[in-house]
């Protein structure tokens, strides 16, 4: 037996221990890398979902805002048409009232009825004007 060709048992155990330590280190490094990649992937995916949700909310909000604007415009158009109609009625009643005053004497009470109707129309006009102011 040649001592140079034969390895001592303590040398074998040192080599095995060294290989064992290297494999444990590699195993730990591999697990740390896997965990780091998993954390990075979860973070990236959560950011992706957040951006997607924000974009969906923007789209939904814009759609709702457009619908509200259209509804507002429709209401304003309807109220303006009603105000125009009532103003025409007021004008007609004023002309009729003026004609009735000119033709009526002390014996007729038709002018009081016209004043009553005129007041009612003016109340309606004021109510519509308030609604229009509220919508503005």
Tab-separated table of C-alpha atoms in Angstrom:
chain	number	residue	atom	x	y	z
A	1	UNK	CA	0.000	0.000	0.000
A	2	UNK	CA	1.344	3.210	-1.093
A	3	UNK	CA	0.509	6.132	1.222
A	4	UNK	CA	0.444	8.633	-1.638
A	5	UNK	CA	-2.193	6.742	-3.630
A	6	UNK	CA	-4.336	5.830	-0.696
A	7	UNK	CA	-6.473	8.517	0.849
A	8	UNK	CA	-7.019	8.698	4.520
A	9	UNK	CA	-10.492	8.223	5.999
A	10	UNK	CA	-10.448	11.711	7.481
A	11	UNK	CA	-9.855	13.092	4.004
A	12	UNK	CA	-12.989	11.263	2.769
A	13	UNK	CA	-15.098	12.688	5.520
A	14	UNK	CA	-13.823	16.205	4.845
A	15	UNK	CA	-14.659	15.853	1.158
A	16	UNK	CA	-18.111	14.499	1.948
A	17	UNK	CA	-18.725	17.265	4.472
A	18	UNK	CA	-17.541	19.875	1.954
A	19	UNK	CA	-19.830	18.439	-0.753
A	20	UNK	CA	-22.660	18.266	1.753
A	21	UNK	CA	-22.148	21.937	2.713
A	22	UNK	CA	-22.064	22.960	-0.955
A	23	UNK	CA	-25.258	21.082	-1.738
A	24	UNK	CA	-26.997	22.631	1.290
A	25	UNK	CA	-25.858	26.095	0.189
A	26	UNK	CA	-27.048	25.490	-3.353
A	27	UNK	CA	-30.365	24.183	-2.030
A	28	UNK	CA	-30.851	27.280	0.168
A	29	UNK	CA	-29.837	29.653	-2.635
A	30	UNK	CA	-32.251	27.902	-5.006
A	31	UNK	CA	-35.107	28.215	-2.498
A	32	UNK	CA	-34.312	31.868	-1.840
A	33	UNK	CA	-34.350	32.517	-5.603
A	34	UNK	CA	-37.666	30.678	-5.993
A	35	UNK	CA	-39.206	32.669	-3.115
A	36	UNK	CA	-37.869	35.949	-4.527
A	37	UNK	CA	-39.279	35.165	-7.971
A	38	UNK	CA	-42.626	34.264	-6.378
A	39	UNK	CA	-42.747	37.523	-4.412
A	40	UNK	CA	-41.822	39.527	-7.514
A	41	UNK	CA	-44.481	37.703	-9.582
A	42	UNK	CA	-47.171	38.332	-6.934
A	43	UNK	CA	-46.226	42.012	-6.750
A	44	UNK	CA	-46.258	42.386	-10.538
A	45	UNK	CA	-49.603	40.618	-10.855
A	46	UNK	CA	-51.188	42.748	-8.120
A	47	UNK	CA	-49.970	45.903	-9.894
A	48	UNK	CA	-51.387	44.604	-13.172
A	49	UNK	CA	-54.757	43.939	-11.523
A	50	UNK	CA	-54.713	47.374	-9.894
A	51	UNK	CA	-54.091	49.123	-13.215
A	52	UNK	CA	-56.751	47.042	-14.921
A	53	UNK	CA	-59.286	47.892	-12.195
A	54	UNK	CA	-58.443	51.607	-12.361
A	55	UNK	CA	-58.950	51.598	-16.142
A	56	UNK	CA	-62.291	49.809	-15.795
A	57	UNK	CA	-63.395	52.293	-13.138
A	58	UNK	CA	-62.400	55.227	-15.371
A	59	UNK	CA	-64.396	53.778	-18.241
A	60	UNK	CA	-67.440	53.146	-16.035
A	61	UNK	CA	-67.226	56.619	-14.475
A	62	UNK	CA	-66.975	58.286	-17.878
A	63	UNK	CA	-70.000	56.339	-19.122
A	64	UNK	CA	-72.020	57.344	-16.057
A	65	UNK	CA	-70.939	60.964	-16.395
A	66	UNK	CA	-71.987	61.020	-20.028
A	67	UNK	CA	-75.382	59.567	-19.109
A	68	UNK	CA	-75.871	62.193	-16.394
A	69	UNK	CA	-74.924	64.982	-18.819
A	70	UNK	CA	-77.393	63.724	-21.407
A	71	UNK	CA	-80.134	63.461	-18.784
A	72	UNK	CA	-79.364	66.972	-17.610
A	73	UNK	CA	-79.520	68.329	-21.152
A	74	UNK	CA	-82.824	66.547	-21.745
A	75	UNK	CA	-84.317	67.984	-18.559
A	76	UNK	CA	-83.077	71.473	-19.395
A	77	UNK	CA	-84.594	71.243	-22.878
A	78	UNK	CA	-87.938	70.066	-21.481
A	79	UNK	CA	-88.039	72.807	-18.848
A	80	UNK	CA	-87.106	75.463	-21.396
A	81	UNK	CA	-89.940	74.264	-23.639
A	82	UNK	CA	-92.379	74.362	-20.721
A	83	UNK	CA	-91.236	77.860	-19.761
A	84	UNK	CA	-91.705	79.053	-23.327
A	85	UNK	CA	-95.196	77.565	-23.411
A	86	UNK	CA	-96.158	79.152	-20.106
A	87	UNK	CA	-94.717	82.519	-21.154
A	88	UNK	CA	-96.865	82.372	-24.275
A	89	UNK	CA	-99.891	81.592	-22.103
A	90	UNK	CA	-99.073	84.527	-19.817
A	91	UNK	CA	-98.761	86.820	-22.800
A	92	UNK	CA	-102.089	85.594	-24.167
A	93	UNK	CA	-103.770	86.057	-20.777
A	94	UNK	CA	-102.334	89.552	-20.462
A	95	UNK	CA	-103.707	90.477	-23.868
A	96	UNK	CA	-107.072	88.964	-22.969
A	97	UNK	CA	-107.043	90.740	-19.621
A	98	UNK	CA	-106.269	94.049	-21.267
A	99	UNK	CA	-109.058	93.493	-23.778
A	100	UNK	CA	-111.469	92.512	-20.989
A	101	UNK	CA	-110.571	95.550	-18.910
A	102	UNK	CA	-111.168	97.812	-21.862
A	103	UNK	CA	-114.534	96.236	-22.657
A	104	UNK	CA	-115.776	95.510	-19.167
A	105	UNK	CA	-117.672	97.942	-17.068
A	106	UNK	CA	-118.308	97.961	-13.375
A	107	UNK	CA	-120.975	95.303	-13.817
A	108	UNK	CA	-118.669	92.524	-15.068
A	109	UNK	CA	-116.507	90.318	-12.812
A	110	UNK	CA	-114.709	88.399	-15.609
A	111	UNK	CA	-111.473	90.295	-15.002
A	112	UNK	CA	-111.138	88.719	-11.535
A	113	UNK	CA	-111.259	85.261	-13.090
A	114	UNK	CA	-108.571	86.244	-15.570
A	115	UNK	CA	-106.409	87.617	-12.758
A	116	UNK	CA	-106.813	84.337	-10.894
A	117	UNK	CA	-105.829	82.319	-13.950
A	118	UNK	CA	-102.938	84.670	-14.593
A	119	UNK	CA	-101.672	84.228	-11.023
A	120	UNK	CA	-101.835	80.441	-11.388
A	121	UNK	CA	-99.862	80.571	-14.627
A	122	UNK	CA	-97.293	82.855	-13.021
A	123	UNK	CA	-96.957	80.415	-10.105
A	124	UNK	CA	-96.318	77.596	-12.550
A	125	UNK	CA	-93.759	79.732	-14.337
A	126	UNK	CA	-91.991	80.545	-11.060
A	127	UNK	CA	-91.963	76.864	-10.103
A	128	UNK	CA	-90.425	75.874	-13.418
A	129	UNK	CA	-87.892	78.681	-13.126
A	130	UNK	CA	-86.864	77.377	-9.685
A	131	UNK	CA	-86.492	73.857	-11.058
A	132	UNK	CA	-84.325	75.169	-13.859
A	133	UNK	CA	-82.176	77.101	-11.373
A	134	UNK	CA	-81.774	73.957	-9.266
A	135	UNK	CA	-80.667	71.958	-12.270
A	136	UNK	CA	-78.072	74.575	-13.125
